[in-house]
CSV table of C-alpha atoms and ligand atoms in Angstrom, one decimal:
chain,number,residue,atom,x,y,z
A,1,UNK,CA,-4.2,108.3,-32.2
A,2,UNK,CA,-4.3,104.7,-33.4
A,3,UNK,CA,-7.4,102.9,-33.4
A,4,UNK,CA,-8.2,99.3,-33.2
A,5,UNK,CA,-11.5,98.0,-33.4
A,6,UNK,CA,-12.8,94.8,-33.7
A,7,UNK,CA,-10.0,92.7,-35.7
A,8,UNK,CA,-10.4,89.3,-36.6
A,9,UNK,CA,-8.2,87.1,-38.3
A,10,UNK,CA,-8.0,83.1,-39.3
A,11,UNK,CA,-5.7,81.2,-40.4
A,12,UNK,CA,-6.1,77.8,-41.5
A,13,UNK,CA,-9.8,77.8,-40.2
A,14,UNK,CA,-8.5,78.3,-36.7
A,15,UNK,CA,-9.5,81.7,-35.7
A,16,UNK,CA,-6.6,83.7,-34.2
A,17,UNK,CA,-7.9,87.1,-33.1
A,18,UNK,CA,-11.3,87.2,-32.2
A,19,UNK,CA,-12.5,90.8,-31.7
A,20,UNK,CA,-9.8,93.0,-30.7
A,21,UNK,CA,-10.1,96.1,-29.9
A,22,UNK,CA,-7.7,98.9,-28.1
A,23,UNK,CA,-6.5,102.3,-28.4
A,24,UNK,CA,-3.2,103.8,-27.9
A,25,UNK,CA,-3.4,107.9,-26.9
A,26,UNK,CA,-0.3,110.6,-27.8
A,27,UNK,CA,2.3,110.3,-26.5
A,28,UNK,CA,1.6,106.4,-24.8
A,29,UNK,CA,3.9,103.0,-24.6
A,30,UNK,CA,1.4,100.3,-24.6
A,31,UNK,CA,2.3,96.6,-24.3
A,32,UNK,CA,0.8,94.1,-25.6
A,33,UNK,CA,1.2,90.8,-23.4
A,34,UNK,CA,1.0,87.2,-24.4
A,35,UNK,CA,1.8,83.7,-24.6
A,36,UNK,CA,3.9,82.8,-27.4
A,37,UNK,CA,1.5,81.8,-30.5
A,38,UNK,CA,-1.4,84.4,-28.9
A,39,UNK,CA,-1.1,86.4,-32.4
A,40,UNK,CA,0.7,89.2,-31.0
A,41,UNK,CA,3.1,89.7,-34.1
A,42,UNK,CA,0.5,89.1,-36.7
A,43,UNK,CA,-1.7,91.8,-35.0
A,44,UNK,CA,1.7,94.1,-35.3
A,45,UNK,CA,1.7,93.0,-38.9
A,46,UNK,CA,-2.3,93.9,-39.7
A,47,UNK,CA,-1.4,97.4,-38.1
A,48,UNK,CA,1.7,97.9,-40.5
A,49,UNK,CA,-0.4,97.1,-43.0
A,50,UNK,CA,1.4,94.0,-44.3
A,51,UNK,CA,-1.6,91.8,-43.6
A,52,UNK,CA,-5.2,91.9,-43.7
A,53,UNK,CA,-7.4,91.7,-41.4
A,54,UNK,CA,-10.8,89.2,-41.9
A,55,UNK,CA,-12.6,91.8,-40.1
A,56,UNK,CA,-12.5,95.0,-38.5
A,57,UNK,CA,-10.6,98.4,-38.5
A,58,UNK,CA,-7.5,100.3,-37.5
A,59,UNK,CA,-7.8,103.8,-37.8
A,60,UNK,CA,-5.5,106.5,-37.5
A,61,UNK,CA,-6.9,110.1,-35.7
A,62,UNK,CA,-10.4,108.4,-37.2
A,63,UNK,CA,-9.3,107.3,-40.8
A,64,UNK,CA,-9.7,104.0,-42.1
A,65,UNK,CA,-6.2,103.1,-42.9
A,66,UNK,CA,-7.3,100.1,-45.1
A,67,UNK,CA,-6.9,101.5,-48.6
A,68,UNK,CA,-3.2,102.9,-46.9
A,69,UNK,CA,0.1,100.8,-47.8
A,70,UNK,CA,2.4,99.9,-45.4
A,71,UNK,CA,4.9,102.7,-46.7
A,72,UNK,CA,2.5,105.2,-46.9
A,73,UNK,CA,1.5,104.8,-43.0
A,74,UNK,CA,4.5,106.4,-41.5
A,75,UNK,CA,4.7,103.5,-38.8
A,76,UNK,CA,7.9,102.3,-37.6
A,77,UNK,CA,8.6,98.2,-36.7
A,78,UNK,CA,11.1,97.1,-34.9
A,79,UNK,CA,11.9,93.2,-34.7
A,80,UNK,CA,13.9,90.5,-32.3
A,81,UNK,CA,16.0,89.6,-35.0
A,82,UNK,CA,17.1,93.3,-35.8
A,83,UNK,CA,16.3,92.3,-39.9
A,84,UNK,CA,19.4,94.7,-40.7
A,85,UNK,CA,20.9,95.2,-44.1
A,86,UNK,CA,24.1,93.4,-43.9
A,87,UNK,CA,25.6,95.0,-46.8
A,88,UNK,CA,25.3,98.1,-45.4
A,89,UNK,CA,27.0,99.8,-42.9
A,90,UNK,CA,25.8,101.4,-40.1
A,91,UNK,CA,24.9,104.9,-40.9
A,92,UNK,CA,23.5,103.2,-44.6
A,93,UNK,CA,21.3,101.6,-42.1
A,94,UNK,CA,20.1,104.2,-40.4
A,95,UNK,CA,19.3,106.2,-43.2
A,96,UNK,CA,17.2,103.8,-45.2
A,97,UNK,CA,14.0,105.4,-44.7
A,98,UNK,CA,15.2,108.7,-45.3
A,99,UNK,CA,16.4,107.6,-49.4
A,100,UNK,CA,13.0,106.1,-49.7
A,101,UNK,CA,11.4,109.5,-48.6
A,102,UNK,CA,14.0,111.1,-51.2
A,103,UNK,CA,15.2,113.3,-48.4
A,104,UNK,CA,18.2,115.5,-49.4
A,105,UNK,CA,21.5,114.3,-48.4
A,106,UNK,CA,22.9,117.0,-46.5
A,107,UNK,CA,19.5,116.2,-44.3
A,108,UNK,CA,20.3,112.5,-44.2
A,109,UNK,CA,23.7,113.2,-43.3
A,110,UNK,CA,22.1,115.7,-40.4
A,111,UNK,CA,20.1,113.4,-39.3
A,112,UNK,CA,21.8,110.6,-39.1
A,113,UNK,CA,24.2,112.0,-36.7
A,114,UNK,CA,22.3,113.1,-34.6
A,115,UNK,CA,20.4,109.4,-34.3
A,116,UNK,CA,23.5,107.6,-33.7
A,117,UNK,CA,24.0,110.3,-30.9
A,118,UNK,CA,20.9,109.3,-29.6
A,119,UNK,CA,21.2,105.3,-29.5
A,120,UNK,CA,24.1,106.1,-28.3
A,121,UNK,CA,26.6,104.8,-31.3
A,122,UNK,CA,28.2,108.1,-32.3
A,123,UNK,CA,31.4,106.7,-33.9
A,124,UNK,CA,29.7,103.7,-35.3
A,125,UNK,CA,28.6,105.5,-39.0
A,126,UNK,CA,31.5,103.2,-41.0
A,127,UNK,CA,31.0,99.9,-39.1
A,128,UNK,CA,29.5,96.9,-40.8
A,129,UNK,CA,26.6,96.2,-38.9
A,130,UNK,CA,27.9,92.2,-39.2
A,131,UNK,CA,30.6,93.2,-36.8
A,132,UNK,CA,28.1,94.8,-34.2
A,133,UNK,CA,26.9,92.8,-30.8
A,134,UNK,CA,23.5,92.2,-30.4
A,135,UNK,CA,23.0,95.0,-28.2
A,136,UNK,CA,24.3,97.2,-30.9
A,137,UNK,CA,22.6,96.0,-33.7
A,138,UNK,CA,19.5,96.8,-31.8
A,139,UNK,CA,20.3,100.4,-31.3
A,140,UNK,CA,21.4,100.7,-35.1
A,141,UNK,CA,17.4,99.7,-35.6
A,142,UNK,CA,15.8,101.9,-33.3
A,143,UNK,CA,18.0,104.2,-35.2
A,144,UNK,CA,17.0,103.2,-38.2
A,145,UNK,CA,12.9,103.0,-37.4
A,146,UNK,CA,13.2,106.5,-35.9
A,147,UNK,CA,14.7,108.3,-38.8
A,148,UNK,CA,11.4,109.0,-40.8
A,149,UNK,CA,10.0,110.9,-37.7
A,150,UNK,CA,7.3,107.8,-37.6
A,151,UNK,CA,3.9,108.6,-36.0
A,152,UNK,CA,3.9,105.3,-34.3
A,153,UNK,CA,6.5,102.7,-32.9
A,154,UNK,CA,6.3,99.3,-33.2
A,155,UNK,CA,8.2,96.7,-31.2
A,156,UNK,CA,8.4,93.0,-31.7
A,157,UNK,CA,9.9,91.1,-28.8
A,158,UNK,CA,12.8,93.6,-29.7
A,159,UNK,CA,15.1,92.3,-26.7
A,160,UNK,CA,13.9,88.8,-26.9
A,161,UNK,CA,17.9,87.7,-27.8
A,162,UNK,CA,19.9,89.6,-25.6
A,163,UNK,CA,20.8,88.8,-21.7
A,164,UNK,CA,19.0,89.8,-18.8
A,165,UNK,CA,21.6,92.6,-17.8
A,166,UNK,CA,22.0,94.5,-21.3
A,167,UNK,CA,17.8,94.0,-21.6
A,168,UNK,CA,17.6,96.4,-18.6
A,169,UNK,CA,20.0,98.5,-19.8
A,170,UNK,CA,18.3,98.9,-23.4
A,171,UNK,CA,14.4,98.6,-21.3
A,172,UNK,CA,15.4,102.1,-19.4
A,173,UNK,CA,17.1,103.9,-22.1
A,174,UNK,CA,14.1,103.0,-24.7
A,175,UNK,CA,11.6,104.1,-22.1
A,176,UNK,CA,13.8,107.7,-21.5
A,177,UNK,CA,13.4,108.0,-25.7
A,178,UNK,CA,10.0,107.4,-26.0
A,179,UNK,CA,8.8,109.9,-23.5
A,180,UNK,CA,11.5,112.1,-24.5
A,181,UNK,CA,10.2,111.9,-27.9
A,182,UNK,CA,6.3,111.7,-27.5
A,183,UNK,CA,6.0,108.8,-29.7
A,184,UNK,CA,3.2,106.7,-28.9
A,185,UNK,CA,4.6,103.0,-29.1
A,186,UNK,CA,3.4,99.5,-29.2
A,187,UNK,CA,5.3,96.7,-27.2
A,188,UNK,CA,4.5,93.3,-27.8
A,189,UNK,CA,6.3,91.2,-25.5
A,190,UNK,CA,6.0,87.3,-23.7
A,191,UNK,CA,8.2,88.3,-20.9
A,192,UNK,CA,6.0,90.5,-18.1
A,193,UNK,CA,9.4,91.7,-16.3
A,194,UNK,CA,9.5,93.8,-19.6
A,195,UNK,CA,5.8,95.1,-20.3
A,196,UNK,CA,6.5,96.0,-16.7
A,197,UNK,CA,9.8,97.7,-17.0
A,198,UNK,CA,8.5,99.6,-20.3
A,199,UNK,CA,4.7,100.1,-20.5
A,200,UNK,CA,2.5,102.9,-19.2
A,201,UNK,CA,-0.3,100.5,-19.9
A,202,UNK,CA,-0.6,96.6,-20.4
A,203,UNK,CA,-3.3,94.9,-22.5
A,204,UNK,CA,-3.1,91.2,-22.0
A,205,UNK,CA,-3.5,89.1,-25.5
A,206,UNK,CA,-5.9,85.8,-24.8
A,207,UNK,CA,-7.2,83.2,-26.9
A,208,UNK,CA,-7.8,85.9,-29.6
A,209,UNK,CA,-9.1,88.6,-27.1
A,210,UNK,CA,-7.6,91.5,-25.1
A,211,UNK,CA,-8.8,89.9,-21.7
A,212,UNK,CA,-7.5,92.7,-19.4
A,213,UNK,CA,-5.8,96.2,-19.8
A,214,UNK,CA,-4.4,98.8,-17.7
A,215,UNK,CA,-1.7,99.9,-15.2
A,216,UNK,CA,0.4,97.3,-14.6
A,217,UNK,CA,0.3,97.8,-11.0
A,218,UNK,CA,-3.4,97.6,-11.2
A,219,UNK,CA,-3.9,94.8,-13.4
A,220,UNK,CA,-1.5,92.6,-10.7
A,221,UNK,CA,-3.3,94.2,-7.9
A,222,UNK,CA,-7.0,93.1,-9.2
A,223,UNK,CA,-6.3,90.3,-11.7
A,224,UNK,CA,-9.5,89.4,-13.8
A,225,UNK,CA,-9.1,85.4,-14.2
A,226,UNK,CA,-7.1,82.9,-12.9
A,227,UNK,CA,-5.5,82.7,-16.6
A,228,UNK,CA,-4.1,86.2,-15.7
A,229,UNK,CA,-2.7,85.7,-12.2
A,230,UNK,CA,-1.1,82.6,-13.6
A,231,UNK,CA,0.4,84.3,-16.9
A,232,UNK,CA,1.6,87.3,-14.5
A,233,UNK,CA,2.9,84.7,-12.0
A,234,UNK,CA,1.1,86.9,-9.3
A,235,UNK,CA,1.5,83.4,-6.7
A,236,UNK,CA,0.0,80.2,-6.1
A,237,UNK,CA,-3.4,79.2,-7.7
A,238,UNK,CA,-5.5,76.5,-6.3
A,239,UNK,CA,-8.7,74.8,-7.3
A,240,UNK,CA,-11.6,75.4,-5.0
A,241,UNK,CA,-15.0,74.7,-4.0
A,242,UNK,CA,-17.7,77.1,-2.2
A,243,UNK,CA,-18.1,75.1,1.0
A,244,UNK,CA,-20.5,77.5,2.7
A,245,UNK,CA,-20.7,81.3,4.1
A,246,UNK,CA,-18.6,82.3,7.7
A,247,UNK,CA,-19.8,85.6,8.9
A,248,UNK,CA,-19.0,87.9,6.0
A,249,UNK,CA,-16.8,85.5,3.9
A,250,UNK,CA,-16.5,82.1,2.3
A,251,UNK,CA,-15.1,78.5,3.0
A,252,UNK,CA,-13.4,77.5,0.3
A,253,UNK,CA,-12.2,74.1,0.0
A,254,UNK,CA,-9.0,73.5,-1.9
A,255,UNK,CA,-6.8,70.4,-1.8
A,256,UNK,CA,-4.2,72.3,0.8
A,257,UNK,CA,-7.0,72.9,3.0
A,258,UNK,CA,-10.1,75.0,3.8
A,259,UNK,CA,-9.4,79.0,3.7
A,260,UNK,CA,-11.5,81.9,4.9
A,261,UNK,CA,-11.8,84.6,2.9
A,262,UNK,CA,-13.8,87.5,1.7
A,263,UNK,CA,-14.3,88.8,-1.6
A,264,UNK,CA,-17.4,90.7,-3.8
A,265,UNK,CA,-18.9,87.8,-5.7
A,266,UNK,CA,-22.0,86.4,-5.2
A,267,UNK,CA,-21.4,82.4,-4.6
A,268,UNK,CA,-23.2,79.1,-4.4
A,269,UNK,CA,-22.0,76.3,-2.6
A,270,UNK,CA,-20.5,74.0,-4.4
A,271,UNK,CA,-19.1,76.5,-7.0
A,272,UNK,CA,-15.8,76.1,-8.4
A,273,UNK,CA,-13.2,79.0,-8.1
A,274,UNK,CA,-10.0,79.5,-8.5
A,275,UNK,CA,-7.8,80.7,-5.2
A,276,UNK,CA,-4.6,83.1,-5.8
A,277,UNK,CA,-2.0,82.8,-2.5
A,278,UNK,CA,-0.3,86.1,-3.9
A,279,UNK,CA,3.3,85.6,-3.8
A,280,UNK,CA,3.9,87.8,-0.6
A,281,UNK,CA,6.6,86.8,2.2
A,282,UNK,CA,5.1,84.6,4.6
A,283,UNK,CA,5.8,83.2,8.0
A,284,UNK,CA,6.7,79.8,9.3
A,285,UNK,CA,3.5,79.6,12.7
A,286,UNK,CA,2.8,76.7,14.9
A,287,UNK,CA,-0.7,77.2,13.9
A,288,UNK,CA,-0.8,78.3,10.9
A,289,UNK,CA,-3.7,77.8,8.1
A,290,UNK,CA,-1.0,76.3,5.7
A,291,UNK,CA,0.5,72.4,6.6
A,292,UNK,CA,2.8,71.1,4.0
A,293,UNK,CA,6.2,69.1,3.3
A,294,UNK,CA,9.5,70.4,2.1
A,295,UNK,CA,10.5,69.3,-1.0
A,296,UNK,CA,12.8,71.6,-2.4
A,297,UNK,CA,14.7,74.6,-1.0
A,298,UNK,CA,16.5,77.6,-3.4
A,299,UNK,CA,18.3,80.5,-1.9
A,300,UNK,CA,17.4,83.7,-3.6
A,301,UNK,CA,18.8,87.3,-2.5
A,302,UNK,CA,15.6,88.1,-0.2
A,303,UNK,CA,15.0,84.9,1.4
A,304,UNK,CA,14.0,81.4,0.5
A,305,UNK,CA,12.1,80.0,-2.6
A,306,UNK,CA,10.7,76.9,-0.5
A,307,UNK,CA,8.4,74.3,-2.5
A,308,UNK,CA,6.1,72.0,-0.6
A,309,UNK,CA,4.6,68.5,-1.8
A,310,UNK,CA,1.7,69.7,-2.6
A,311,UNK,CA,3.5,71.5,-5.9
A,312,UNK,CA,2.8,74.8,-4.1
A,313,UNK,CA,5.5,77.7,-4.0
A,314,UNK,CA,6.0,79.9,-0.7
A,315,UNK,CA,9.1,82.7,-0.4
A,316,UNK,CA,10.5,82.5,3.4
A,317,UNK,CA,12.8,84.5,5.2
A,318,UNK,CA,14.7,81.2,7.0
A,319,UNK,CA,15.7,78.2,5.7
A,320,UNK,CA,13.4,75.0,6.4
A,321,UNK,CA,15.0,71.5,5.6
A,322,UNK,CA,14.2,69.5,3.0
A,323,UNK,CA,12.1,66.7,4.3
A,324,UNK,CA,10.7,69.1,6.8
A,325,UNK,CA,6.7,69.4,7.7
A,326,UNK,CA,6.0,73.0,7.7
A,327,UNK,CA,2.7,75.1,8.9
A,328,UNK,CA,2.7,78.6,7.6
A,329,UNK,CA,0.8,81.6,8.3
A,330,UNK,CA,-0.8,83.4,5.2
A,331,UNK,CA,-1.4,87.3,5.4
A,332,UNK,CA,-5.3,87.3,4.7
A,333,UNK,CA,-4.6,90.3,2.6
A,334,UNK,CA,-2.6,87.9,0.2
A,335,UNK,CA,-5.7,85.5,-0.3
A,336,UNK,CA,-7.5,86.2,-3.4
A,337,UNK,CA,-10.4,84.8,-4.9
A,338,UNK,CA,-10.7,84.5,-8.6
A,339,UNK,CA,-13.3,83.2,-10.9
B,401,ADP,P1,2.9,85.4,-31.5
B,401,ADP,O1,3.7,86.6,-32.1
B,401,ADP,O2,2.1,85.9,-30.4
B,401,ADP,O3,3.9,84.4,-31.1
B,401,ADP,P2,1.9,84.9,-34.2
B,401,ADP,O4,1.1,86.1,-34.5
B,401,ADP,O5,3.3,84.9,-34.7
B,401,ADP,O6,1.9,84.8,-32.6
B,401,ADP,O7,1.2,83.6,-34.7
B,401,ADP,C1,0.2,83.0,-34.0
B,401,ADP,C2,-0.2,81.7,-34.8
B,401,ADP,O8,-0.8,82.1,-36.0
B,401,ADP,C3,1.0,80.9,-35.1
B,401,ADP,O9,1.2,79.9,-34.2
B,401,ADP,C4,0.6,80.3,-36.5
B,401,ADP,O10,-0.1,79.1,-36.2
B,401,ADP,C5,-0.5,81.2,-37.0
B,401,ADP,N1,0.1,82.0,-38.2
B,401,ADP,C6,0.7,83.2,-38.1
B,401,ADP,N2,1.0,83.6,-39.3
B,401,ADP,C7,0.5,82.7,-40.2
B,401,ADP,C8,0.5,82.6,-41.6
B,401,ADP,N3,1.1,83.6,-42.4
B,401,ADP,N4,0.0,81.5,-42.2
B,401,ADP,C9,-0.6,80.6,-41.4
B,401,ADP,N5,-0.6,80.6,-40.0
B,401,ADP,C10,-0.1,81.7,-39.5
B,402,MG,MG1,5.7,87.0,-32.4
């Protein structure tokens, strides 16, 4: 099990990680989520072991894996730009690792087979990897990072260059390998379709801390700031003030209105909050809670992406007109408040 605990690092006098801290268990995918320039790739790097950390530990089944080179820590990377040996061909690729181990060549021979078979590139041993598509080249990588059995798999925004169509395509397979193999992975990714697609759990990377982790489903259900709702694009977010109390709830002013809702935190009025309008279908309603203009209409294969004036974003099952003063009634379960 790998073991991160408390890891700092500066560059420039700009501190970068601040005190990060995680586990990944046996057998686990774990993604790590964040904006690009959140450190995500050096933290990858301080775990490989091919930079220090100012502070802190990562630890291996309880070891302290600083005195440990990177070739000595039996952990696999994989990167967006594939970093494959162009002079090599495909099956030279593959088995890399396996020379530097001095493993016999019948073995490598073995093995290598049998990893093309698995990427799915059986056939592909004599190719150059120049003449490979991006999709390809990827696979020859995965091949070549599984070879030395690693005890841990490293991804860096692996799929970051490839289309939307072939990255689900490569998302499902990867996910079928890694529980197939019982490698525990770590996914570092901007994109959250992908931590979704791919993670069994999701830490989110920000300003130098992990600032939420768990089930994706969970973190999206429950999200802990206003910074994650936005970065998970969970739906609107407004500004708002604590007005007063209304039975069991709040009034919470906002610049599209007043809303009602109820939540567990303990509130003064005239605090500031954040309101999430979770990005639910919703319902055009003579009296609804919700009075806006239509600026801008996009079709989109379940309905109607429909922006208002007011810069807020609303998914409808008909068309309004552009121009058009909407109301709209907002599901009370879709209201969130966040702090
Ligand atoms: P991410 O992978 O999340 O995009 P990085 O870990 O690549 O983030 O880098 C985060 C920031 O750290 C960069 O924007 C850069 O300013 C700084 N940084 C990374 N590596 C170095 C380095 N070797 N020297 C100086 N600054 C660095
Ligand atoms: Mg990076």
């Amino acid at each position: 099990m790998l073991e991160l605990v408390d890891i700092h690092k500066t560059y420039n006098n700009q501190p970068l990680l601040k005190g990060v801290s995680f586990a990944v268990n046996p057998g686990e995918t774990v993604c790590l989520l964040g904006a690009s320039g959140s450190g995500k790739s050096t933290l990858l790097r301080i775990i490989a072991g091919l930079e220090e950390p100012a502070r802190g530990r990562v630890c291996w089944q309880g070891q302290d894996l600083a005195s440990i080179p990177t070739h000595q820590r039996n952990f696999g990377l994989v990167f967006q730009d594939y970093a494959l040996f162009p002079h090599l061909d495909v099956a030279a690729n593959v088995a890399f690792g396996l020379r530097m181990q001095e493993t016999a060549p019948a073995e490598i021979k073995k093995r290598v087979a049998e990893l093309l078979e698995t990427v799915g590139l059986s056939g592909y041993a004599t190719r150059r990897v120049t003449d490979l598509s991006g999709g390809e080249q990827q696979r020859v990588a995965l091949a070549r990072a599984l070879a030395p059995r690693p005890r841990l798999l490293m991804f860096d925004e692996p799929l970051g260059a490839l289309d939307r169509v072939l990255k689900d395509e490569l998302l499902n397979e990867l996910r079928r390998l890694l529980h197939a193999s019982g490698i525990p992975s770590i996914y570092v990714t901007h994109d959250q379709a992908e931590a979704f697609a791919i993670a069994d759990r999701i830490l989110l990377l920000h300003e130098g801390l992990i600032v939420q982790g768990g089930k994706a489903d969970e973190v999206c259900a429950q999200p802990g700031s206003a910074w994650v709702a936005h970065f998970l694009e969970l739906g609107n977010l407004l500004e708002g003030v604590i007005r007063g109390r209304e039975g069991d709830g709040w009034v919470v002013g906002t610049q599209a209105g007043e809303f009602r809702l109820t939540c567990g935190h303990a509130h003064q009025d005239g605090e500031n909050v954040h309101i999430l309008l979770r990005r639910e279908p919703v319902k055009l309603s003579a009296n609804g809670q919700l009075h806006g203009r239509v600026v801008d209409v996009i079709f989109q294969q379940d309905g109607y992406k429909v922006t208002l004036e007011n810069g807020l974003v609303f998914h409808l099952e008909e068309s309004p007109r552009v121009g058009e003063w909407i109301d709209l009634a907002l599901p009370p379960s879709g209201i969130q408040c966040l702090l």
